[in-house]
């Protein structure tokens, strides 16, 4: 799928990958901080917020946006207008800038207001809110650019992904409003936080990446399960986030609604996995393996007894990174390689290996690991192995920059390429 116009959007990948390296390094340093203490007065909770917000706002979101924009002409059957190209370019740059800004604010202040002389400013909340406004701008230009185009599978998945991004953002606005009005209700705060965190991940990220898999593998989207599994996903997602809220916080009938949603999401994900396993390029298989872990876990926690067990087993961080590092991140790399070629996106197997090792080292940190085998070594191992994806991504970035600069130079030498 490598046309000249598609090469125009490769800068989005290089910048998003640079941000991944910063966020992943923050994650790895967090592991060392948990071992040796945090330097420069940094606080663990703030570093964790900085890591997760940068991964959400500055890695997955702009990487997904850049890849979606690159595929739109092929999927709509018409080139992007110059105006849409300009708007998409400016919005993705703004998304990246605001994401890095929010990272700095969360790292230094967390959710506490920043003090500038006599002025106290909720800087993280302000920058996180500006991030959300830039996403709304992307949605508006996307819908403008795809207006009237046939809603084939990738576009259906991206329409739903963006709608869930908007729905998830209501949770984030809710968190900001409860902070301003000092509303301290554990159920309300859990509902709003998980509406944002989980629907943003399972809705925007997962449907976004599944849309890329469908765009890159049109044969898969013709499978008889493709449309049915998509519908199951889209119907179950709005309430499946209830499964991430501690079981004891929710009345049983509310949790039952969450379980029904989780059942549809789990079956929908398995349907997509079967469809893509048969119809997609092999480079998608590591991401699909992690998605199958996620789909099975989603089906399992529909049962309150298993959900209580997984809370006691302290599997939340593992569960999150199966999805976000295993499926979403490796899925983005597979999509980038299909979209821009193996010459531009090198080292995918190194990253797959590094991610698999990192996720394995999270098991000894949970309570499924026999208590007798616990020890400081489990945290040391997790800390050192956490640098694996950082190094692999650095190699991928350097390789990509070399190809990109070579292309920029060739365009300068041969202006005919610009036309
Ligand atoms: C090299 C890759 C990564 C490393 C080393 C890493 C490391 C970490 C660490 C150390 C924590 C805190 C664990 C704890 O509290 O015990 C964490 C939490 C988290 N990470 Fe990552 N992570 C990585 C990739 C990702 C990616 C790709 C995403 C999202 C796209 C992500 C999203 C999150 C989230 C949402 C949390 C939980 C935050 C919270 O509870 O407030 N991480 N990660």
GROMACS .gro file of C-alpha atoms and ligand atoms in nm:
model
  462
    1UNK     CA    1   0.000   0.000   0.000
    2UNK     CA    2   0.300   0.227  -0.036
    3UNK     CA    3   0.205   0.526  -0.260
    4UNK     CA    4   0.382   0.865  -0.257
    5UNK     CA    5   0.085   1.032  -0.083
    6UNK     CA    6   0.095   0.768   0.192
    7UNK     CA    7   0.459   0.846   0.266
    8UNK     CA    8   0.345   1.198   0.357
    9UNK     CA    9   0.203   1.072   0.689
   10UNK     CA   10   0.505   0.872   0.809
   11UNK     CA   11   0.616   1.163   1.034
   12UNK     CA   12   0.314   1.084   1.257
   13UNK     CA   13   0.459   0.736   1.320
   14UNK     CA   14   0.810   0.863   1.396
   15UNK     CA   15   0.682   1.123   1.645
   16UNK     CA   16   0.437   0.884   1.812
   17UNK     CA   17   0.712   0.620   1.839
   18UNK     CA   18   0.940   0.880   2.002
   19UNK     CA   19   0.667   0.947   2.258
   20UNK     CA   20   0.627   0.569   2.315
   21UNK     CA   21   0.997   0.555   2.400
   22UNK     CA   22   0.958   0.841   2.653
   23UNK     CA   23   0.647   0.683   2.812
   24UNK     CA   24   0.799   0.333   2.818
   25UNK     CA   25   1.123   0.468   2.971
   26UNK     CA   26   0.906   0.637   3.236
   27UNK     CA   27   0.742   0.298   3.299
   28UNK     CA   28   1.080   0.125   3.328
   29UNK     CA   29   1.216   0.397   3.561
   30UNK     CA   30   0.900   0.358   3.768
   31UNK     CA   31   0.998  -0.007   3.824
   32UNK     CA   32   1.342   0.106   3.949
   33UNK     CA   33   1.176   0.377   4.158
   34UNK     CA   34   0.961   0.108   4.325
   35UNK     CA   35   1.288  -0.072   4.405
   36UNK     CA   36   1.522   0.212   4.505
   37UNK     CA   37   1.292   0.511   4.568
   38UNK     CA   38   1.211   0.803   4.334
   39UNK     CA   39   1.470   1.077   4.269
   40UNK     CA   40   1.425   1.457   4.253
   41UNK     CA   41   1.116   1.449   4.480
   42UNK     CA   42   0.915   1.266   4.213
   43UNK     CA   43   0.616   1.075   4.351
   44UNK     CA   44   0.516   0.725   4.243
   45UNK     CA   45   0.146   0.811   4.181
   46UNK     CA   46   0.239   1.115   3.970
   47UNK     CA   47   0.491   0.915   3.766
   48UNK     CA   48   0.228   0.645   3.709
   49UNK     CA   49  -0.028   0.902   3.589
   50UNK     CA   50   0.236   1.063   3.365
   51UNK     CA   51   0.322   0.720   3.215
   52UNK     CA   52  -0.036   0.607   3.149
   53UNK     CA   53  -0.160   0.945   3.018
   54UNK     CA   54   0.136   0.980   2.781
   55UNK     CA   55   0.086   0.626   2.651
   56UNK     CA   56  -0.286   0.698   2.592
   57UNK     CA   57  -0.261   1.060   2.467
   58UNK     CA   58   0.081   1.067   2.293
   59UNK     CA   59   0.153   0.712   2.169
   60UNK     CA   60  -0.162   0.519   2.075
   61UNK     CA   61  -0.392   0.812   1.988
   62UNK     CA   62  -0.166   0.997   1.736
   63UNK     CA   63  -0.023   0.670   1.595
   64UNK     CA   64  -0.379   0.548   1.532
   65UNK     CA   65  -0.486   0.884   1.385
   66UNK     CA   66  -0.186   0.892   1.145
   67UNK     CA   67  -0.252   0.539   1.020
   68UNK     CA   68  -0.629   0.603   0.980
   69UNK     CA   69  -0.566   0.919   0.776
   70UNK     CA   70  -0.318   0.729   0.553
   71UNK     CA   71  -0.579   0.462   0.471
   72UNK     CA   72  -0.877   0.696   0.414
   73UNK     CA   73  -0.819   0.760   0.039
   74UNK     CA   74  -0.802   0.385  -0.036
   75UNK     CA   75  -1.113   0.312   0.177
   76UNK     CA   76  -1.330   0.604   0.060
   77UNK     CA   77  -1.214   0.577  -0.303
   78UNK     CA   78  -1.124   0.946  -0.318
   79UNK     CA   79  -0.813   1.150  -0.232
   80UNK     CA   80  -0.816   1.365   0.083
   81UNK     CA   81  -0.883   1.731  -0.002
   82UNK     CA   82  -0.594   1.973   0.058
   83UNK     CA   83  -0.802   2.131   0.336
   84UNK     CA   84  -0.860   1.796   0.513
   85UNK     CA   85  -0.488   1.716   0.482
   86UNK     CA   86  -0.393   2.052   0.638
   87UNK     CA   87  -0.645   2.010   0.919
   88UNK     CA   88  -0.543   1.651   0.996
   89UNK     CA   89  -0.173   1.756   0.992
   90UNK     CA   90  -0.230   2.044   1.236
   91UNK     CA   91  -0.456   1.840   1.466
   92UNK     CA   92  -0.215   1.544   1.497
   93UNK     CA   93   0.073   1.785   1.572
   94UNK     CA   94  -0.143   1.953   1.839
   95UNK     CA   95  -0.242   1.614   1.989
   96UNK     CA   96   0.128   1.524   2.023
   97UNK     CA   97   0.222   1.862   2.171
   98UNK     CA   98  -0.062   1.862   2.427
   99UNK     CA   99   0.013   1.500   2.522
  100UNK     CA  100   0.375   1.585   2.607
  101UNK     CA  101   0.254   1.896   2.793
  102UNK     CA  102   0.011   1.687   3.003
  103UNK     CA  103   0.295   1.438   3.070
  104UNK     CA  104   0.511   1.712   3.225
  105UNK     CA  105   0.219   1.840   3.436
  106UNK     CA  106   0.123   1.492   3.566
  107UNK     CA  107   0.490   1.408   3.637
  108UNK     CA  108   0.539   1.717   3.854
  109UNK     CA  109   0.196   1.775   4.005
  110UNK     CA  110  -0.027   1.470   3.943
  111UNK     CA  111  -0.389   1.584   3.991
  112UNK     CA  112  -0.282   1.850   4.249
  113UNK     CA  113  -0.298   2.218   4.137
  114UNK     CA  114   0.036   2.376   4.031
  115UNK     CA  115   0.145   2.682   4.231
  116UNK     CA  116   0.274   2.984   4.031
  117UNK     CA  117   0.328   3.263   4.283
  118UNK     CA  118  -0.017   3.322   4.430
  119UNK     CA  119  -0.185   3.147   4.136
  120UNK     CA  120  -0.298   2.783   4.185
  121UNK     CA  121  -0.373   2.614   3.852
  122UNK     CA  122  -0.506   2.258   3.793
  123UNK     CA  123  -0.250   2.227   3.511
  124UNK     CA  124  -0.289   1.851   3.442
  125UNK     CA  125  -0.667   1.877   3.422
  126UNK     CA  126  -0.642   2.181   3.193
  127UNK     CA  127  -0.396   2.010   2.955
  128UNK     CA  128  -0.589   1.682   2.964
  129UNK     CA  129  -0.905   1.878   2.873
  130UNK     CA  130  -0.727   2.052   2.582
  131UNK     CA  131  -0.620   1.706   2.463
  132UNK     CA  132  -0.983   1.599   2.453
  133UNK     CA  133  -1.081   1.909   2.253
  134UNK     CA  134  -0.811   1.825   1.994
  135UNK     CA  135  -0.964   1.472   1.967
  136UNK     CA  136  -1.308   1.623   1.901
  137UNK     CA  137  -1.147   1.829   1.620
  138UNK     CA  138  -1.007   1.507   1.469
  139UNK     CA  139  -1.352   1.345   1.485
  140UNK     CA  140  -1.509   1.643   1.303
  141UNK     CA  141  -1.252   1.636   1.019
  142UNK     CA  142  -1.276   1.253   0.996
  143UNK     CA  143  -1.651   1.265   0.957
  144UNK     CA  144  -1.620   1.549   0.708
  145UNK     CA  145  -1.361   1.356   0.503
  146UNK     CA  146  -1.562   1.030   0.500
  147UNK     CA  147  -1.905   1.183   0.446
  148UNK     CA  148  -2.107   0.983   0.188
  149UNK     CA  149  -1.846   0.704   0.165
  150UNK     CA  150  -1.978   0.346   0.184
  151UNK     CA  151  -1.948   0.219   0.543
  152UNK     CA  152  -1.728  -0.080   0.474
  153UNK     CA  153  -1.589  -0.278   0.772
  154UNK     CA  154  -1.283  -0.056   0.855
  155UNK     CA  155  -1.493   0.263   0.842
  156UNK     CA  156  -1.770   0.103   1.054
  157UNK     CA  157  -1.509   0.008   1.315
  158UNK     CA  158  -1.354   0.359   1.310
  159UNK     CA  159  -1.695   0.530   1.332
  160UNK     CA  160  -1.764   0.322   1.646
  161UNK     CA  161  -1.410   0.374   1.780
  162UNK     CA  162  -1.445   0.753   1.758
  163UNK     CA  163  -1.796   0.744   1.908
  164UNK     CA  164  -1.656   0.546   2.205
  165UNK     CA  165  -1.370   0.796   2.235
  166UNK     CA  166  -1.634   1.071   2.271
  167UNK     CA  167  -1.836   0.862   2.522
  168UNK     CA  168  -1.519   0.782   2.722
  169UNK     CA  169  -1.426   1.151   2.735
  170UNK     CA  170  -1.752   1.217   2.925
  171UNK     CA  171  -1.601   1.005   3.203
  172UNK     CA  172  -1.290   1.225   3.202
  173UNK     CA  173  -1.499   1.546   3.209
  174UNK     CA  174  -1.693   1.386   3.497
  175UNK     CA  175  -1.371   1.324   3.693
  176UNK     CA  176  -1.272   1.690   3.639
  177UNK     CA  177  -1.616   1.814   3.753
  178UNK     CA  178  -1.614   1.595   4.067
  179UNK     CA  179  -1.266   1.732   4.149
  180UNK     CA  180  -1.383   2.094   4.107
  181UNK     CA  181  -1.698   2.036   4.320
  182UNK     CA  182  -1.507   1.814   4.565
  183UNK     CA  183  -1.757   1.525   4.517
  184UNK     CA  184  -1.597   1.231   4.700
  185UNK     CA  185  -1.820   0.929   4.632
  186UNK     CA  186  -1.617   0.609   4.568
  187UNK     CA  187  -1.882   0.458   4.336
  188UNK     CA  188  -1.919   0.779   4.129
  189UNK     CA  189  -1.541   0.822   4.103
  190UNK     CA  190  -1.491   0.453   4.006
  191UNK     CA  191  -1.771   0.473   3.747
  192UNK     CA  192  -1.631   0.790   3.585
  193UNK     CA  193  -1.264   0.679   3.597
  194UNK     CA  194  -1.339   0.338   3.442
  195UNK     CA  195  -1.583   0.487   3.190
  196UNK     CA  196  -1.282   0.687   3.064
  197UNK     CA  197  -0.987   0.449   3.111
  198UNK     CA  198  -1.159   0.127   2.995
  199UNK     CA  199  -1.388   0.258   2.720
  200UNK     CA  200  -1.100   0.467   2.579
  201UNK     CA  201  -0.885   0.151   2.567
  202UNK     CA  202  -1.143  -0.113   2.471
  203UNK     CA  203  -1.346   0.122   2.249
  204UNK     CA  204  -1.114   0.373   2.076
  205UNK     CA  205  -0.791   0.168   2.088
  206UNK     CA  206  -0.923  -0.184   2.024
  207UNK     CA  207  -1.181  -0.094   1.756
  208UNK     CA  208  -0.929   0.149   1.602
  209UNK     CA  209  -0.662  -0.121   1.569
  210UNK     CA  210  -0.919  -0.382   1.452
  211UNK     CA  211  -1.020  -0.127   1.184
  212UNK     CA  212  -0.655  -0.110   1.071
  213UNK     CA  213  -0.636  -0.493   1.063
  214UNK     CA  214  -0.954  -0.500   0.854
  215UNK     CA  215  -0.824  -0.228   0.617
  216UNK     CA  216  -0.490  -0.408   0.576
  217UNK     CA  217  -0.660  -0.747   0.524
  218UNK     CA  218  -0.978  -0.693   0.314
  219UNK     CA  219  -1.017  -1.072   0.268
  220UNK     CA  220  -1.078  -1.104   0.644
  221UNK     CA  221  -1.361  -0.851   0.643
  222UNK     CA  222  -1.550  -1.071   0.394
  223UNK     CA  223  -1.558  -1.359   0.649
  224UNK     CA  224  -1.917  -1.446   0.750
  225UNK     CA  225  -1.836  -1.377   1.118
  226UNK     CA  226  -1.681  -1.035   1.054
  227UNK     CA  227  -1.997  -0.819   1.068
  228UNK     CA  228  -2.163  -1.027   1.345
  229UNK     CA  229  -1.861  -1.008   1.577
  230UNK     CA  230  -1.829  -0.633   1.510
  231UNK     CA  231  -2.195  -0.582   1.612
  232UNK     CA  232  -2.150  -0.788   1.930
  233UNK     CA  233  -1.850  -0.573   2.024
  234UNK     CA  234  -2.028  -0.244   1.956
  235UNK     CA  235  -2.339  -0.352   2.150
  236UNK     CA  236  -2.149  -0.482   2.456
  237UNK     CA  237  -1.881  -0.213   2.495
  238UNK     CA  238  -2.095   0.071   2.641
  239UNK     CA  239  -2.157  -0.131   2.961
  240UNK     CA  240  -1.863  -0.378   2.971
  241UNK     CA  241  -1.647  -0.120   3.156
  242UNK     CA  242  -1.861  -0.196   3.466
  243UNK     CA  243  -1.662  -0.522   3.495
  244UNK     CA  244  -1.346  -0.327   3.582
  245UNK     CA  245  -1.506  -0.174   3.891
  246UNK     CA  246  -1.440  -0.370   4.215
  247UNK     CA  247  -1.727  -0.620   4.255
  248UNK     CA  248  -1.822  -0.501   4.606
  249UNK     CA  249  -1.874  -0.143   4.486
  250UNK     CA  250  -2.163  -0.226   4.248
  251UNK     CA  251  -2.520  -0.345   4.320
  252UNK     CA  252  -2.562  -0.701   4.176
  253UNK     CA  253  -2.811  -0.597   3.903
  254UNK     CA  254  -2.572  -0.326   3.778
  255UNK     CA  255  -2.291  -0.581   3.769
  256UNK     CA  256  -2.520  -0.822   3.581
  257UNK     CA  257  -2.565  -0.555   3.310
  258UNK     CA  258  -2.184  -0.532   3.296
  259UNK     CA  259  -2.160  -0.912   3.268
  260UNK     CA  260  -2.402  -0.920   2.973
  261UNK     CA  261  -2.193  -0.650   2.804
  262UNK     CA  262  -1.875  -0.843   2.886
  263UNK     CA  263  -2.022  -1.160   2.736
  264UNK     CA  264  -2.094  -0.980   2.407
  265UNK     CA  265  -1.749  -0.815   2.404
  266UNK     CA  266  -1.569  -1.143   2.483
  267UNK     CA  267  -1.757  -1.333   2.208
  268UNK     CA  268  -1.715  -1.040   1.965
  269UNK     CA  269  -1.340  -1.029   2.026
  270UNK     CA  270  -1.308  -1.405   1.975
  271UNK     CA  271  -1.506  -1.371   1.651
  272UNK     CA  272  -1.264  -1.100   1.530
  273UNK     CA  273  -0.963  -1.312   1.633
  274UNK     CA  274  -1.086  -1.613   1.431
  275UNK     CA  275  -1.167  -1.392   1.131
  276UNK     CA  276  -0.823  -1.223   1.137
  277UNK     CA  277  -0.624  -1.536   1.223
  278UNK     CA  278  -0.757  -1.698   0.903
  279UNK     CA  279  -0.755  -1.388   0.681
  280UNK     CA  280  -0.470  -1.165   0.802
  281UNK     CA  281  -0.094  -1.154   0.736
  282UNK     CA  282   0.116  -1.351   0.989
  283UNK     CA  283   0.265  -1.033   1.132
  284UNK     CA  284  -0.069  -0.975   1.310
  285UNK     CA  285  -0.057  -1.305   1.502
  286UNK     CA  286   0.142  -1.196   1.812
  287UNK     CA  287  -0.108  -0.910   1.867
  288UNK     CA  288  -0.400  -1.152   1.812
  289UNK     CA  289  -0.254  -1.393   2.069
  290UNK     CA  290  -0.257  -1.117   2.331
  291UNK     CA  291  -0.610  -1.019   2.223
  292UNK     CA  292  -0.719  -1.378   2.282
  293UNK     CA  293  -0.586  -1.352   2.641
  294UNK     CA  294  -0.789  -1.031   2.680
  295UNK     CA  295  -1.105  -1.186   2.526
  296UNK     CA  296  -1.083  -1.493   2.753
  297UNK     CA  297  -1.022  -1.279   3.063
  298UNK     CA  298  -1.321  -1.059   2.972
  299UNK     CA  299  -1.545  -1.367   2.946
  300UNK     CA  300  -1.408  -1.505   3.274
  301UNK     CA  301  -1.467  -1.191   3.485
  302UNK     CA  302  -1.834  -1.183   3.382
  303UNK     CA  303  -1.861  -1.431   3.672
  304UNK     CA  304  -1.837  -1.233   4.002
  305UNK     CA  305  -1.648  -1.521   4.174
  306UNK     CA  306  -1.370  -1.509   3.913
  307UNK     CA  307  -1.367  -1.128   3.922
  308UNK     CA  308  -1.317  -1.138   4.301
  309UNK     CA  309  -1.039  -1.395   4.258
  310UNK     CA  310  -0.860  -1.177   3.998
  311UNK     CA  311  -0.886  -0.874   4.232
  312UNK     CA  312  -0.720  -1.077   4.510
  313UNK     CA  313  -0.464  -1.211   4.260
  314UNK     CA  314  -0.366  -0.849   4.182
  315UNK     CA  315  -0.378  -0.913   3.805
  316UNK     CA  316  -0.494  -0.561   3.703
  317UNK     CA  317  -0.154  -0.435   3.578
  318UNK     CA  318  -0.089  -0.762   3.389
  319UNK     CA  319  -0.439  -0.751   3.238
  320UNK     CA  320  -0.389  -0.386   3.128
  321UNK     CA  321  -0.052  -0.457   2.961
  322UNK     CA  322  -0.176  -0.773   2.779
  323UNK     CA  323  -0.422  -0.541   2.606
  324UNK     CA  324  -0.226  -0.214   2.576
  325UNK     CA  325   0.127  -0.342   2.513
  326UNK     CA  326   0.043  -0.689   2.376
  327UNK     CA  327  -0.249  -0.620   2.139
  328UNK     CA  328  -0.269  -0.241   2.087
  329UNK     CA  329   0.103  -0.162   2.061
  330UNK     CA  330   0.202  -0.472   1.860
  331UNK     CA  331  -0.111  -0.425   1.646
  332UNK     CA  332  -0.006  -0.068   1.564
  333UNK     CA  333   0.342  -0.193   1.464
  334UNK     CA  334   0.191  -0.463   1.237
  335UNK     CA  335  -0.038  -0.200   1.080
  336UNK     CA  336   0.252   0.045   1.029
  337UNK     CA  337   0.460  -0.229   0.862
  338UNK     CA  338   0.173  -0.317   0.623
  339UNK     CA  339   0.102   0.052   0.554
  340UNK     CA  340   0.456   0.187   0.508
  341UNK     CA  341   0.665  -0.130   0.447
  342UNK     CA  342   0.927  -0.337   0.635
  343UNK     CA  343   1.202  -0.105   0.512
  344UNK     CA  344   1.053   0.184   0.714
  345UNK     CA  345   0.929  -0.019   1.014
  346UNK     CA  346   1.215  -0.254   1.108
  347UNK     CA  347   1.273  -0.469   1.416
  348UNK     CA  348   0.914  -0.581   1.474
  349UNK     CA  349   1.025  -0.928   1.595
  350UNK     CA  350   1.262  -0.772   1.854
  351UNK     CA  351   0.972  -0.569   1.992
  352UNK     CA  352   0.742  -0.874   1.999
  353UNK     CA  353   1.006  -1.068   2.197
  354UNK     CA  354   1.074  -0.777   2.436
  355UNK     CA  355   0.699  -0.726   2.499
  356UNK     CA  356   0.641  -1.098   2.561
  357UNK     CA  357   0.930  -1.107   2.812
  358UNK     CA  358   0.804  -0.792   2.990
  359UNK     CA  359   0.455  -0.938   3.025
  360UNK     CA  360   0.599  -1.266   3.159
  361UNK     CA  361   0.790  -1.073   3.429
  362UNK     CA  362   0.462  -0.922   3.554
  363UNK     CA  363   0.335  -1.268   3.667
  364UNK     CA  364   0.581  -1.302   3.961
  365UNK     CA  365   0.463  -0.955   4.078
  366UNK     CA  366   0.105  -1.080   4.111
  367UNK     CA  367  -0.047  -1.312   4.373
  368UNK     CA  368  -0.084  -1.605   4.136
  369UNK     CA  369   0.293  -1.650   4.192
  370UNK     CA  370   0.360  -1.886   4.486
  371UNK     CA  371   0.430  -1.678   4.801
  372UNK     CA  372   0.739  -1.888   4.877
  373UNK     CA  373   0.898  -1.779   4.549
  374UNK     CA  374   0.832  -1.410   4.599
  375UNK     CA  375   1.135  -1.186   4.665
  376UNK     CA  376   1.313  -0.865   4.569
  377UNK     CA  377   1.448  -1.050   4.257
  378UNK     CA  378   1.100  -1.042   4.101
  379UNK     CA  379   1.101  -0.658   4.108
  380UNK     CA  380   1.464  -0.641   3.987
  381UNK     CA  381   1.386  -0.876   3.697
  382UNK     CA  382   1.073  -0.677   3.600
  383UNK     CA  383   1.273  -0.352   3.619
  384UNK     CA  384   1.557  -0.464   3.387
  385UNK     CA  385   1.331  -0.646   3.138
  386UNK     CA  386   1.109  -0.335   3.122
  387UNK     CA  387   1.387  -0.170   2.918
  388UNK     CA  388   1.356  -0.436   2.642
  389UNK     CA  389   1.067  -0.265   2.454
  390UNK     CA  390   1.244   0.071   2.498
  391UNK     CA  391   1.560  -0.057   2.324
  392UNK     CA  392   1.364  -0.235   2.049
  393UNK     CA  393   1.159   0.080   1.984
  394UNK     CA  394   1.478   0.292   1.972
  395UNK     CA  395   1.617   0.062   1.700
  396UNK     CA  396   1.285   0.086   1.512
  397UNK     CA  397   1.288   0.467   1.540
  398UNK     CA  398   1.648   0.509   1.419
  399UNK     CA  399   1.578   0.280   1.120
  400UNK     CA  400   1.262   0.477   1.036
  401UNK     CA  401   1.430   0.816   1.064
  402UNK     CA  402   1.707   0.705   0.825
  403UNK     CA  403   1.454   0.596   0.562
  404UNK     CA  404   1.246   0.911   0.613
  405UNK     CA  405   1.542   1.149   0.584
  406UNK     CA  406   1.658   0.961   0.271
  407UNK     CA  407   1.311   1.018   0.121
  408UNK     CA  408   1.309   1.388   0.217
  409UNK     CA  409   1.654   1.431   0.056
  410UNK     CA  410   1.543   1.250  -0.264
  411UNK     CA  411   1.237   1.473  -0.290
  412UNK     CA  412   1.460   1.781  -0.257
  413UNK     CA  413   1.691   1.649  -0.531
  414UNK     CA  414   1.398   1.555  -0.758
  415UNK     CA  415   1.117   1.813  -0.716
  416UNK     CA  416   0.908   1.618  -0.972
  417UNK     CA  417   0.835   1.378  -0.682
  418UNK     CA  418   0.654   1.665  -0.505
  419UNK     CA  419   0.388   1.699  -0.768
  420LIG     C1  420   0.771  -0.075   2.788
  420LIG     C2  421   0.648  -0.063   2.811
  420LIG     C3  422   0.581  -0.036   2.945
  420LIG     C4  423   0.633  -0.036   3.073
  420LIG     C5  424   0.776  -0.062   3.116
  420LIG     C6  425   0.522  -0.005   3.163
  420LIG     C7  426   0.535   0.003   3.303
  420LIG     C8  427   0.429   0.032   3.387
  420LIG     C9  428   0.440   0.034   3.533
  420LIG    C10  429   0.567   0.010   3.612
  420LIG    C11  430   0.315   0.062   3.582
  420LIG    C12  431   0.274   0.076   3.730
  420LIG    C13  432   0.255  -0.061   3.784
  420LIG    C14  433   0.211  -0.063   3.927
  420LIG     O1  434   0.151   0.028   3.974
  420LIG     O2  435   0.241  -0.164   3.989
  420LIG    C15  436   0.227   0.079   3.468
  420LIG    C16  437   0.093   0.110   3.479
  420LIG    C17  438   0.013   0.142   3.369
  420LIG     N1  439   0.053   0.141   3.237
  420LIG    FE1  440   0.229   0.077   3.163
  420LIG     N2  441   0.407   0.014   3.090
  420LIG    C18  442   0.439  -0.003   2.957
  420LIG    C19  443   0.354   0.007   2.849
  420LIG    C20  444   0.226   0.061   2.856
  420LIG    C21  445   0.142   0.092   2.741
  420LIG    C22  446   0.180   0.065   2.594
  420LIG    C23  447   0.027   0.147   2.791
  420LIG    C24  448  -0.093   0.203   2.717
  420LIG    C25  449  -0.106   0.217   2.590
  420LIG    C26  450   0.038   0.148   2.937
  420LIG    C27  451  -0.060   0.194   3.023
  420LIG    C28  452  -0.055   0.182   3.160
  420LIG    C29  453  -0.169   0.211   3.249
  420LIG    C30  454  -0.306   0.259   3.206
  420LIG    C31  455  -0.125   0.184   3.380
  420LIG    C32  456  -0.208   0.194   3.510
  420LIG    C33  457  -0.208   0.334   3.556
  420LIG    C34  458  -0.287   0.353   3.683
  420LIG     O3  459  -0.332   0.260   3.745
  420LIG     O4  460  -0.300   0.471   3.718
  420LIG     N3  461   0.161   0.097   2.973
  420LIG     N4  462   0.298   0.059   3.350
   0.00000   0.00000   0.00000
